[in-house]
PDB file of C-alpha atoms in Angstrom:
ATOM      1  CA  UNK Z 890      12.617  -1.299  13.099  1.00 38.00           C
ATOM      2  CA  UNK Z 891      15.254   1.133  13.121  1.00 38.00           C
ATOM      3  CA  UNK Z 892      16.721   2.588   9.072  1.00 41.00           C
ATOM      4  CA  UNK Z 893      20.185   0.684   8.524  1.00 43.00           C
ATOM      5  CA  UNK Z 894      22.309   1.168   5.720  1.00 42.00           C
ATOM      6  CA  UNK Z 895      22.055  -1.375   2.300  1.00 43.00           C
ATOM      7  CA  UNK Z 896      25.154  -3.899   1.197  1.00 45.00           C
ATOM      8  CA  UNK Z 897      26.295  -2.272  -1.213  1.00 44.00           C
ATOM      9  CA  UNK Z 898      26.008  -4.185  -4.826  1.00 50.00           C
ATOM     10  CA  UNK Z 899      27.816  -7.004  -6.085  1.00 52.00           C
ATOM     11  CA  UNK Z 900      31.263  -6.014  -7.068  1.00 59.00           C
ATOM     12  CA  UNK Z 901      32.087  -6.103 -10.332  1.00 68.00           C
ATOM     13  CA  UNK Z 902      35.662  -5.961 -12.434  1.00 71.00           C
ATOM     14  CA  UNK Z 903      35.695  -2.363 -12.555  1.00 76.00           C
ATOM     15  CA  UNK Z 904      38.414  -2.488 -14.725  1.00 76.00           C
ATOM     16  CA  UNK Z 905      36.033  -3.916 -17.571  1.00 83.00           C
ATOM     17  CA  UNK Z 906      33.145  -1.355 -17.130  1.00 89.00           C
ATOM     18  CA  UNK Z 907      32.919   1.545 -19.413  1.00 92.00           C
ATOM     19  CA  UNK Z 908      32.786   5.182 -18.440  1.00 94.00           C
ATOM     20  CA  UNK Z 909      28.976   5.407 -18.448  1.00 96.00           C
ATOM     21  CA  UNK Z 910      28.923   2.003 -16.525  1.00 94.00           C
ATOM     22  CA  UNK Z 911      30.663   3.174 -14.005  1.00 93.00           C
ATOM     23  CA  UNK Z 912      28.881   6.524 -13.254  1.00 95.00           C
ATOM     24  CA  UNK Z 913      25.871   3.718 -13.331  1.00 95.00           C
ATOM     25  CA  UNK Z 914      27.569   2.144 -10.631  1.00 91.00           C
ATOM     26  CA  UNK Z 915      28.273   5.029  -8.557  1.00 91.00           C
ATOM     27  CA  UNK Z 916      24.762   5.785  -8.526  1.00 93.00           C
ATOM     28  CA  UNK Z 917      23.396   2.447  -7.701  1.00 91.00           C
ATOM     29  CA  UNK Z 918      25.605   2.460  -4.608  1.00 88.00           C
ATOM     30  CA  UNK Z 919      24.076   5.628  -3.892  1.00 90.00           C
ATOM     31  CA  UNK Z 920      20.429   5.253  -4.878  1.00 91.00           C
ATOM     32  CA  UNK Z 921      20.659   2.038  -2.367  1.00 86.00           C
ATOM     33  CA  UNK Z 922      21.818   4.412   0.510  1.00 86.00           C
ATOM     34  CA  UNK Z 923      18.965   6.372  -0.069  1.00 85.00           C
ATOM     35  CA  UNK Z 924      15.136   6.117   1.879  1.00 78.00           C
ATOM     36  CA  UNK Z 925      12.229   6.776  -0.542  1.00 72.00           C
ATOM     37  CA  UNK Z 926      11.030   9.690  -1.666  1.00 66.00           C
ATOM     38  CA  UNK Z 927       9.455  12.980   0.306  1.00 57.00           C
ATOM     39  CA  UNK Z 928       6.178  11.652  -1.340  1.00 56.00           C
ATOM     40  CA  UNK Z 929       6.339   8.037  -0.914  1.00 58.00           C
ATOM     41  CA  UNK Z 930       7.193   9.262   3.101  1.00 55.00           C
ATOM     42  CA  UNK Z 931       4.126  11.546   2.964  1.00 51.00           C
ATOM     43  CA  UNK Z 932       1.552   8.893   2.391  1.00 50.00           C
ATOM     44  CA  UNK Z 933       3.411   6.365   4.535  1.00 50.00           C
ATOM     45  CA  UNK Z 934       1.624   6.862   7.917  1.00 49.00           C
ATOM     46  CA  UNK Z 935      -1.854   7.728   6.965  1.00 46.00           C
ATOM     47  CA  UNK Z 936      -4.575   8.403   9.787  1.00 43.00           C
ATOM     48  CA  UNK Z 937      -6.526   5.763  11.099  1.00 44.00           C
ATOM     49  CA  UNK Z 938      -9.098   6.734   9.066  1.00 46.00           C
ATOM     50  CA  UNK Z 939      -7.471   6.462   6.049  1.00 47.00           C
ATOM     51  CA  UNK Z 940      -6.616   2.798   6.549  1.00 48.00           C
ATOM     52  CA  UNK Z 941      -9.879   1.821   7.596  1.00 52.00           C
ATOM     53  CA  UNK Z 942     -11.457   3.758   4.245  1.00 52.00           C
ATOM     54  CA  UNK Z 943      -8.863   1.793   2.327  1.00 50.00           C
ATOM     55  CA  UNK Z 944      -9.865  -1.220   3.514  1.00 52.00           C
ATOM     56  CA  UNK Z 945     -12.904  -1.049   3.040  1.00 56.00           C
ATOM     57  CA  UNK Z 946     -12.743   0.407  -0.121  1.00 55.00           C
ATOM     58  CA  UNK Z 947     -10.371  -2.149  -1.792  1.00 53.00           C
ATOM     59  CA  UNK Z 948     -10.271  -5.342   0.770  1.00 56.00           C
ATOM     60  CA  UNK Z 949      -6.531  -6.771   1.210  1.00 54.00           C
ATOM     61  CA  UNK Z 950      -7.875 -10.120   0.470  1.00 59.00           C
ATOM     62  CA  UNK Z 951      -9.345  -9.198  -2.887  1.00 59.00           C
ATOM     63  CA  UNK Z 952      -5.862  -7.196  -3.653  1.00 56.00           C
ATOM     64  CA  UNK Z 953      -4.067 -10.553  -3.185  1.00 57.00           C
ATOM     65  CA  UNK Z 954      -6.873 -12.059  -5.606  1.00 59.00           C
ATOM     66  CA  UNK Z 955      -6.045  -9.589  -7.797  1.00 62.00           C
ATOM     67  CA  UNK Z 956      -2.515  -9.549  -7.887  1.00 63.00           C
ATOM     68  CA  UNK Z 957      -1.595 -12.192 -10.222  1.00 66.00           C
ATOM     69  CA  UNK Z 958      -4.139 -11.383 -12.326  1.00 68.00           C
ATOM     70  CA  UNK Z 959      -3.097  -7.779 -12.381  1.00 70.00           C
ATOM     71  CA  UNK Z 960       0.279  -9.295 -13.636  1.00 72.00           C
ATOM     72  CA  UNK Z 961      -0.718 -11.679 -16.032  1.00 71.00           C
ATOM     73  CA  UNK Z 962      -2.621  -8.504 -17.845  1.00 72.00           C
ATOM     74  CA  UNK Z 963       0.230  -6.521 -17.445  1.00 76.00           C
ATOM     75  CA  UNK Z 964       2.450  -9.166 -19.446  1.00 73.00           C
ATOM     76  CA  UNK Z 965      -0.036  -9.558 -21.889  1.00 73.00           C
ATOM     77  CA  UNK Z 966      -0.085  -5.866 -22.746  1.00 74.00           C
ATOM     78  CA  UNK Z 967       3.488  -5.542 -22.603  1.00 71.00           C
ATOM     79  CA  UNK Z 968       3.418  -4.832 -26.245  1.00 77.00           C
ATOM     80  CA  UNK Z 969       7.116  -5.857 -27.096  1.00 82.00           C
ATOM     81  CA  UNK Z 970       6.886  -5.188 -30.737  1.00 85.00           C
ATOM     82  CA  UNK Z 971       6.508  -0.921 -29.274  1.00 88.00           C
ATOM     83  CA  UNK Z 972       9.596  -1.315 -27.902  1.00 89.00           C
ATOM     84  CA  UNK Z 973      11.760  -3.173 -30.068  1.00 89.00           C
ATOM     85  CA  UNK Z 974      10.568  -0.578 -32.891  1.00 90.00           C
ATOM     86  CA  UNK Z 975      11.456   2.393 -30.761  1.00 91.00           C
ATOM     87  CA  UNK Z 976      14.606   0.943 -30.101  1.00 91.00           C
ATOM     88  CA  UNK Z 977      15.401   0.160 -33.560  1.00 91.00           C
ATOM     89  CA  UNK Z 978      17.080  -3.417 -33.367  1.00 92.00           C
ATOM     90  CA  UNK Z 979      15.766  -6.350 -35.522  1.00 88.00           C
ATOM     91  CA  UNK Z 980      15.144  -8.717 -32.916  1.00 86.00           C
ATOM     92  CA  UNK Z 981      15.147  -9.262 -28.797  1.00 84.00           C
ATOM     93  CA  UNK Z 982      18.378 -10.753 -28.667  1.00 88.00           C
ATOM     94  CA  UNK Z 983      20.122  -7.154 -29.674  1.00 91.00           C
ATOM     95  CA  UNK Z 984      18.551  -5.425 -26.884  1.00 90.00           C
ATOM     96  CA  UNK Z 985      20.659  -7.649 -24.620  1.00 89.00           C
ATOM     97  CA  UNK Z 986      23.381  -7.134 -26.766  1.00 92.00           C
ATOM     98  CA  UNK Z 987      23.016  -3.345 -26.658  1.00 94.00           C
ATOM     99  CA  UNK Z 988      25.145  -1.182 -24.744  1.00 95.00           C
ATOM    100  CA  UNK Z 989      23.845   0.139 -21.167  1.00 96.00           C
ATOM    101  CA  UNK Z 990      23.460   3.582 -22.168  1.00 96.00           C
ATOM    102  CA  UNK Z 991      21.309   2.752 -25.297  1.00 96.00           C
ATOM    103  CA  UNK Z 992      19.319   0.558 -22.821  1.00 96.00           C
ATOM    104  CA  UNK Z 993      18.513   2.889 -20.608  1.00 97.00           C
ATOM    105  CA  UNK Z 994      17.740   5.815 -23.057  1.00 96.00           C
ATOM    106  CA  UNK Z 995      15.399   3.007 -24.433  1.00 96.00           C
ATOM    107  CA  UNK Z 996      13.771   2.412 -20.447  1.00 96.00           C
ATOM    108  CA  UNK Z 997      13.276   6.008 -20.353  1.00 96.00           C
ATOM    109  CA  UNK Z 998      11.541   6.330 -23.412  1.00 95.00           C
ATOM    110  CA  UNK Z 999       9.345   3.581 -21.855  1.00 94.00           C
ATOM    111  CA  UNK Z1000       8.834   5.704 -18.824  1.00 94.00           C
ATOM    112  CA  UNK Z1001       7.575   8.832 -20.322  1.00 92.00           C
ATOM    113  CA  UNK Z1002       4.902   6.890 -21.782  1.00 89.00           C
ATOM    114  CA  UNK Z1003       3.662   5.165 -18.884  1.00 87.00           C
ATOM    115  CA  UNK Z1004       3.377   8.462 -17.122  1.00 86.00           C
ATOM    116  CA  UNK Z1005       1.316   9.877 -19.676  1.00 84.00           C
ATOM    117  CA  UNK Z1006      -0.659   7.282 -19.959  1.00 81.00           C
ATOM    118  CA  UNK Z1007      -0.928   7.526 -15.941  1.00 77.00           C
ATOM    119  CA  UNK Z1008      -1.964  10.991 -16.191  1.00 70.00           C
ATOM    120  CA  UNK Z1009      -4.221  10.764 -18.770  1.00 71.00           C
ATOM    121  CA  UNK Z1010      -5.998   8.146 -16.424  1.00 67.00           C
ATOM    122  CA  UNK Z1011      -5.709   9.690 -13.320  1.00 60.00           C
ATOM    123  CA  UNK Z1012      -7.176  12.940 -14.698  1.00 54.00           C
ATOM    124  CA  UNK Z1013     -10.170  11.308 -16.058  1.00 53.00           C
ATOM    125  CA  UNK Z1014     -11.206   8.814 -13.155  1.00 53.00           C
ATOM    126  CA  UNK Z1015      -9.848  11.933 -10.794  1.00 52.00           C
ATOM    127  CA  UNK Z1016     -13.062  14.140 -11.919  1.00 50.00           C
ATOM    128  CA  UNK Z1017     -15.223  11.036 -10.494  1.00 52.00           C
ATOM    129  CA  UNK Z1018     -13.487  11.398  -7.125  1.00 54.00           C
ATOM    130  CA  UNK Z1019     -14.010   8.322  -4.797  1.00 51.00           C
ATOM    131  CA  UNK Z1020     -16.355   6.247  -6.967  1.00 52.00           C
ATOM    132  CA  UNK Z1021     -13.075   6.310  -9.459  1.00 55.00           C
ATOM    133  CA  UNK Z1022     -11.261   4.168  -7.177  1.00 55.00           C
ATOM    134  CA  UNK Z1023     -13.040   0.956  -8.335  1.00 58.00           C
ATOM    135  CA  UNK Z1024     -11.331   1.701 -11.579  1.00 64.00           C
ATOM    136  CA  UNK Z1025      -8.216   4.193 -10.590  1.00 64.00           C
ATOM    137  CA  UNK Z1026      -6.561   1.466  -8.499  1.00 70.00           C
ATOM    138  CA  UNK Z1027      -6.730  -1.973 -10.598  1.00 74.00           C
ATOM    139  CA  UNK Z1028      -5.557   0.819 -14.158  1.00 77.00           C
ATOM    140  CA  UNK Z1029      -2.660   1.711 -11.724  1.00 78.00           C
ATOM    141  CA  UNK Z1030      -1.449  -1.360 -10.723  1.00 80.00           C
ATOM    142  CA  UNK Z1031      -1.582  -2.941 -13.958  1.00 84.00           C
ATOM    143  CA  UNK Z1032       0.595   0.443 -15.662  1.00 87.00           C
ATOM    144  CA  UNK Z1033       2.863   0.144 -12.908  1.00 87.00           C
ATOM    145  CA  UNK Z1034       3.211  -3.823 -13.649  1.00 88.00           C
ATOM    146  CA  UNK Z1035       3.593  -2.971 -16.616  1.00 89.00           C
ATOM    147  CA  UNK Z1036       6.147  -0.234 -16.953  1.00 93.00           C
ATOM    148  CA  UNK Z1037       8.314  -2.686 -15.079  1.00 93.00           C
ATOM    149  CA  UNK Z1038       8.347  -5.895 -17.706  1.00 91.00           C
ATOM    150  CA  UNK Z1039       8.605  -3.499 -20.566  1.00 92.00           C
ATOM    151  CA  UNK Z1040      11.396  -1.519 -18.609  1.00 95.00           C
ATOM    152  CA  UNK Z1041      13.371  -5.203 -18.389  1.00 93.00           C
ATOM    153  CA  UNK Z1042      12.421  -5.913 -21.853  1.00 92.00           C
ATOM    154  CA  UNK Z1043      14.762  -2.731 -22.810  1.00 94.00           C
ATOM    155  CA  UNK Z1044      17.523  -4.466 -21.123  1.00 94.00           C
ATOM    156  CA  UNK Z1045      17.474  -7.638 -22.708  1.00 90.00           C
ATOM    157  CA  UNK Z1046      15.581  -9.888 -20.171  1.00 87.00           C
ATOM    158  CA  UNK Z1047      14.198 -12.653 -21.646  1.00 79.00           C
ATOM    159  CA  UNK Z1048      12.799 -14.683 -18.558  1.00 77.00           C
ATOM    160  CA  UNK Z1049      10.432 -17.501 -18.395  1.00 77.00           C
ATOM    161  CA  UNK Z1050       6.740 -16.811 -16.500  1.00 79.00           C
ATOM    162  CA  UNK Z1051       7.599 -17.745 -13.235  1.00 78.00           C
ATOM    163  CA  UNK Z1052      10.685 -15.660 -13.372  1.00 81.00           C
ATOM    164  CA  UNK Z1053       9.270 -12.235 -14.433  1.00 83.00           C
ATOM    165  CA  UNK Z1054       5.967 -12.562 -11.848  1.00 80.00           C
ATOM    166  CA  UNK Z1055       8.728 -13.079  -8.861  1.00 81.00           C
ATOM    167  CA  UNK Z1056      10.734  -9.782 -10.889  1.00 85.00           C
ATOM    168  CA  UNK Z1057       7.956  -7.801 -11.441  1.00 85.00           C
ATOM    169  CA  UNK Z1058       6.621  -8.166  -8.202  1.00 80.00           C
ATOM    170  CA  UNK Z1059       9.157  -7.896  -6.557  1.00 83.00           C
ATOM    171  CA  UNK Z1060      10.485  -4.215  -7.728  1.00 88.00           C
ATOM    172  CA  UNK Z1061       7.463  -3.516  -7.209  1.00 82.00           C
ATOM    173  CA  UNK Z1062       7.322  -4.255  -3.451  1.00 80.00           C
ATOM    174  CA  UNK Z1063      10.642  -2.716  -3.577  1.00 84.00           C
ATOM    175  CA  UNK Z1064       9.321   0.975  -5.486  1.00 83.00           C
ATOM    176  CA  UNK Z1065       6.350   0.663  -2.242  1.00 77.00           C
ATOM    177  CA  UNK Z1066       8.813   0.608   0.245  1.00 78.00           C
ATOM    178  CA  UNK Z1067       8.230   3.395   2.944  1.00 75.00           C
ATOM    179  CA  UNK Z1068      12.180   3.404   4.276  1.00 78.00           C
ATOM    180  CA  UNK Z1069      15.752   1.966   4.417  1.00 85.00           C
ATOM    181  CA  UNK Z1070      14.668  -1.154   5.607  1.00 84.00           C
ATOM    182  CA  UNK Z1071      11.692  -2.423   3.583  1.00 79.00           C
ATOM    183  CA  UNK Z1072      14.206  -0.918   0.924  1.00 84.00           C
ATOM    184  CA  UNK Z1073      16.673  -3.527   2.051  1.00 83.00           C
ATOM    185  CA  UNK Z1074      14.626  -6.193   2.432  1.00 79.00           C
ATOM    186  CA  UNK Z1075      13.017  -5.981  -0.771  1.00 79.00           C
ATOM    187  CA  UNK Z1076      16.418  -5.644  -2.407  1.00 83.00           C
ATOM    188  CA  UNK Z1077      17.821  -8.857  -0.376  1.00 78.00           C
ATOM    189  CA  UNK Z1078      14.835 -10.734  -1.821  1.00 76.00           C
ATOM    190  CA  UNK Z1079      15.347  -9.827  -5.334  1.00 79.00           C
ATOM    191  CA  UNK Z1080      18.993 -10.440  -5.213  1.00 75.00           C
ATOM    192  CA  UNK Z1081      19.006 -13.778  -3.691  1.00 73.00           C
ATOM    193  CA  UNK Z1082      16.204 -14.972  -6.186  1.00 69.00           C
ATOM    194  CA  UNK Z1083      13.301 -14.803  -3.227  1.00 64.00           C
ATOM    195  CA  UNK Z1084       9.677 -13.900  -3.414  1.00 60.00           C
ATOM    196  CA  UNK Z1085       8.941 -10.895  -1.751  1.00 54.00           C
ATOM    197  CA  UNK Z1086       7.326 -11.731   1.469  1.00 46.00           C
ATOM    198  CA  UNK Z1087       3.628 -11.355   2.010  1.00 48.00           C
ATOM    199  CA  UNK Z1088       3.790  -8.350   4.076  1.00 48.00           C
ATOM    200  CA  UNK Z1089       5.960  -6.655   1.692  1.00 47.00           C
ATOM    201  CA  UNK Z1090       3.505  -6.306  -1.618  1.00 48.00           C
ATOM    202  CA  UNK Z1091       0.497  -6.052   0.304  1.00 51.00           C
ATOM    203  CA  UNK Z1092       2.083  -2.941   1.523  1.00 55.00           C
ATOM    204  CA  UNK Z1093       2.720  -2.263  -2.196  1.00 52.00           C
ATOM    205  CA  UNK Z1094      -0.739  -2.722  -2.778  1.00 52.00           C
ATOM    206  CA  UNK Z1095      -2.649  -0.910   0.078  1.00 53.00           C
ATOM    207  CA  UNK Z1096      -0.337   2.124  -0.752  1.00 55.00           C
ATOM    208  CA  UNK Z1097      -1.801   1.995  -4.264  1.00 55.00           C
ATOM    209  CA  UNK Z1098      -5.135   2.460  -2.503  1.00 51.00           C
ATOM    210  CA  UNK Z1099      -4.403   5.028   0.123  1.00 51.00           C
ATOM    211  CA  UNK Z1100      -2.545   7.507  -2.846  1.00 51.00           C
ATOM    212  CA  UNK Z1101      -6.151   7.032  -4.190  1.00 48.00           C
ATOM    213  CA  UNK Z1102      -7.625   8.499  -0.672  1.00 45.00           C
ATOM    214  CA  UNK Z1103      -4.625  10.905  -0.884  1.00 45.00           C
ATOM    215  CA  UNK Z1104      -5.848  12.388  -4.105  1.00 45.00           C
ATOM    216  CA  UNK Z1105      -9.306  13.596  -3.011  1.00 46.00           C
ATOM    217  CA  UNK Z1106      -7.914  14.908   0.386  1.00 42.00           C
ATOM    218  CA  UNK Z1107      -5.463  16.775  -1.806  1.00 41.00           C
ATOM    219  CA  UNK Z1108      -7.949  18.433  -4.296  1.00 40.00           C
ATOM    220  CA  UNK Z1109     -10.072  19.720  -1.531  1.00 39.00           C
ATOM    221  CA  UNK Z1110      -7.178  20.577   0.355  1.00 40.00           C
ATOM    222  CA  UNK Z1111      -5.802  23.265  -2.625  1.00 40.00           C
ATOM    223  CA  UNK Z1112      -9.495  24.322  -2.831  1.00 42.00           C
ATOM    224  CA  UNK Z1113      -9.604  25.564   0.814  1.00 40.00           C
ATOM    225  CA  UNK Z1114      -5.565  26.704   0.337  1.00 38.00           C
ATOM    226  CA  UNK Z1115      -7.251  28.605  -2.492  1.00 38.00           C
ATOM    227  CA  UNK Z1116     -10.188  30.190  -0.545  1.00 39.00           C
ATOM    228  CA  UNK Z1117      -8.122  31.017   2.312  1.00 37.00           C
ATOM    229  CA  UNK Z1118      -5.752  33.343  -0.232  1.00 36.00           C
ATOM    230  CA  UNK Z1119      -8.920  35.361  -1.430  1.00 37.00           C
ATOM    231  CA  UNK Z1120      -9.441  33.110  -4.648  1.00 39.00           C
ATOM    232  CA  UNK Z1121     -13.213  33.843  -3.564  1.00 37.00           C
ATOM    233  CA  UNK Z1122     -15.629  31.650  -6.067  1.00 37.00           C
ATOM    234  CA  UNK Z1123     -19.371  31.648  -6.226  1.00 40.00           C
ATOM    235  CA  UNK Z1124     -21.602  28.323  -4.950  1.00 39.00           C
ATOM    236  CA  UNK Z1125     -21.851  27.414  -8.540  1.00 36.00           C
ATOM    237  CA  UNK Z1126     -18.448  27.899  -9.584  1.00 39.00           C
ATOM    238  CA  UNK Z1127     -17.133  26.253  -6.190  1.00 40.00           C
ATOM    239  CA  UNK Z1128     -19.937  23.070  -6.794  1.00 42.00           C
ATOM    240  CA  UNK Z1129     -17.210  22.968 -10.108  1.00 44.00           C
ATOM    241  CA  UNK Z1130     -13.464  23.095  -8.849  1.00 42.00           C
ATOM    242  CA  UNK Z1131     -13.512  20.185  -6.574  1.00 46.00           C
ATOM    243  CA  UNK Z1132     -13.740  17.913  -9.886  1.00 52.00           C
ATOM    244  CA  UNK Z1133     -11.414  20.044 -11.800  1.00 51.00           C
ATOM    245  CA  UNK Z1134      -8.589  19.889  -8.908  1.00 49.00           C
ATOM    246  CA  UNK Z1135      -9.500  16.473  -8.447  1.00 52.00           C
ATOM    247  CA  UNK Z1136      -8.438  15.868 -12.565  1.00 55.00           C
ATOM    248  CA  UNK Z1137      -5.270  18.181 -12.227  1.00 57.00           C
ATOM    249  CA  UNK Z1138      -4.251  15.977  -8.499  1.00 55.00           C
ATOM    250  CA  UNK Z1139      -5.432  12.588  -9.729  1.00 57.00           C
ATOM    251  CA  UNK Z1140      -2.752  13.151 -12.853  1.00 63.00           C
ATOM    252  CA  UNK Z1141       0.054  14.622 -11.520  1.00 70.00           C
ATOM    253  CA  UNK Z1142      -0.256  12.033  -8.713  1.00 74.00           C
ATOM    254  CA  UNK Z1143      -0.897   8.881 -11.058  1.00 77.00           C
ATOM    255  CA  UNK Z1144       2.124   9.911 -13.140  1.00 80.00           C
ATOM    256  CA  UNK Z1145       4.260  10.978 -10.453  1.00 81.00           C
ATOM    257  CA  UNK Z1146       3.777   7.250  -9.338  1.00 82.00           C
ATOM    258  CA  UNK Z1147       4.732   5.513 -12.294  1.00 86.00           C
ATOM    259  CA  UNK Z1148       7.788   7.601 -12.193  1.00 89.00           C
ATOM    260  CA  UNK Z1149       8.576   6.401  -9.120  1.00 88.00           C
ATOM    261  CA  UNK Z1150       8.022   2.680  -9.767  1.00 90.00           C
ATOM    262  CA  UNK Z1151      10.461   3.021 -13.576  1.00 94.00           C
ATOM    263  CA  UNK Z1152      12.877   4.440 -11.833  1.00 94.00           C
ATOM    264  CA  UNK Z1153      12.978   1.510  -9.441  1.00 93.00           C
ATOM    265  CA  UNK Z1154      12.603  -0.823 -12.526  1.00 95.00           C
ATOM    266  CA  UNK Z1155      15.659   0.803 -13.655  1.00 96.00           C
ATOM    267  CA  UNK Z1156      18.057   0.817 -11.348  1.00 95.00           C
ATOM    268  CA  UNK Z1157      17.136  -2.897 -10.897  1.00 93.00           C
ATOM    269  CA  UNK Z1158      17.686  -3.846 -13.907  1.00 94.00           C
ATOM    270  CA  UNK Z1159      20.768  -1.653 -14.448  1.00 94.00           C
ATOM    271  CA  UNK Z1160      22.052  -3.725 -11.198  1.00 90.00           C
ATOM    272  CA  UNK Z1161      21.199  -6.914 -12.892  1.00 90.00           C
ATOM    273  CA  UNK Z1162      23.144  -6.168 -16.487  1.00 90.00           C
ATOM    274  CA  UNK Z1163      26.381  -4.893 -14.542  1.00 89.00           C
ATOM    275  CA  UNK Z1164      26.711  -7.743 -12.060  1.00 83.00           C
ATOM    276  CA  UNK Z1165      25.632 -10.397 -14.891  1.00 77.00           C
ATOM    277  CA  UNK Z1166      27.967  -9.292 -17.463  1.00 51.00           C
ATOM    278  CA  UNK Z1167      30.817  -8.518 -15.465  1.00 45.00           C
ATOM    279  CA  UNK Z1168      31.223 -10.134 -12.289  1.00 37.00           C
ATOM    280  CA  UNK Z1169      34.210 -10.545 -10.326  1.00 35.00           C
ATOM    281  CA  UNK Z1170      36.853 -13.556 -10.493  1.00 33.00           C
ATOM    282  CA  UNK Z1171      36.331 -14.401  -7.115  1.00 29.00           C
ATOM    283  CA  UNK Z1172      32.132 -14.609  -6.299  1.00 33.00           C
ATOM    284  CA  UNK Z1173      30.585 -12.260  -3.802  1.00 33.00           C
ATOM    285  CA  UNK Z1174      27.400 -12.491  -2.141  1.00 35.00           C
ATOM    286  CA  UNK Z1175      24.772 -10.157  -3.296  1.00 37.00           C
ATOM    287  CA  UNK Z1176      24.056  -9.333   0.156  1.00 35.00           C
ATOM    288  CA  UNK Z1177      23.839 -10.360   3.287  1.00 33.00           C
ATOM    289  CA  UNK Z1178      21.167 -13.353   4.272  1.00 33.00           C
TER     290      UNK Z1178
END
């Protein structure tokens, strides 16, 4: 399947929109132009080997077990109280009522804490190396589930159950997607009010589990990078680094995630306030079926 270009958004009354609102808008037409990131590339063709660790590892079948369960946690430990006290409103209908800007210096907030919280994982479970995965990749999936229905809760979005598990899941297919057309397709689903197909969060899912494989390669990797530049280091001090690197990768790559996956969250949501609040006199198709 060959990279084609997104719709671009909903139009909206420009006329209506703020300053800030519009420079949101600019960059929502170009943030759905754009393939993922360099790292979300990197891990999306991993050898052979890779997959087959993966799935053995962390079955598909018990990932799709998991899934709803992962989100049903994730909503539980939303903690909404947190972020209706760092936003400073008295109840959940003001964050709706809020301006953009306010809601997404709120959503922000919200994402510097799920990365630390990320890294602070990662590092731990990454001095454990593989036998961390058992626990690495259910923690992840749960932060990143929830990051995303505390990010919506900055904007206001006060859905019922079935409603936030088709959300939630689906930016969440959409922050897995490897380029412009799983981008597109997981964009068409949210907008027209579809589940995400099958295909598209088990993707989500089994890239969760290969970033775990991804972290171990990537510790030993800096260790020979290391060796090979003259940091020479005894047996006893080399039996050491491989967890320390493994800590320092399993971090940076846990919280690099969750960046990845509030951003998404964002710009979603951002989307959905704009073309909700202001939508053109004459109705236009979110995009194309």
């Amino acid at each position: 399947m060959t990279d084609t270009p997104l719709a671009l958004p909903p139009q909206v009354n420009k006329a209506a929109l703020t300053d800030y609102e519009q420079n949101v808008l600019d960059d929502l037409m170009r943030w759905q132009q754009q393939g993922p990131t360099w790292g979300t590339r990197l891990l999306a063709k991993p050898s052979g080997v890779t997959v087959k660790a993966v799935q053995s590892l962390v079955p598909v079948e018990a990932l799709r077990l998991g899934l709803t369960k992962a989100n049903q946690f994730a909503r539980k430990m939303d903690d909404r109280r947190d972020v209706l006290k760092r936003s400073g409103l008295p109840n959940e209908i003001a964050l709706g009522a809020q301006s953009l800007e306010a809601s997404d210096r709120l959503a922000i907030q919200i994402a510097r804490r799920a990365m630390v919280l990320g890294g602070v994982s990662g590092g731990v479970l990454g001095v454990t190396g593989v036998a961390g995965m058992a626990i690495d990749i259910p923690l992840l999936l749960t932060l990143a589930l929830r990051t995303i229905h505390r990010t919506g809760y900055c904007y206001g979005e006060l859905l019922d159950e079935a409603e936030r598990e088709r959300l939630a899941i689906g930016i969440f297919a959409l922050a897995s997607a490897n380029n412009l057309d799983e981008k597109k397709q997981a964009f068409e689903a949210l907008a027209q009010g579809r589940k995400v197909v099958d295909d598209a969060w088990r993707d989500g899912l089994e890239r969760v589990a290969e970033r775990e494989i991804a972290k171990d390669a990537a510790a030993y990797s800096v260790q020979t990078l290391a060796s090979r530049v003259g940091l020479h280091l005894g047996a006893r001090k080399g039996a050491g680094v491989v967890p320390i690197l493994g800590a320092l990768v399993g971090s940076s790559m846990n919280a690099w995630y969750l960046s990845d996956v509030s951003h998404t969250a964002r710009r979603v949501f951002q989307w959905r306030r704009l073309t909700a609040a202001k939508p053109c006199e004459v109705p236009v198709a979110a995009l194309p079926a």
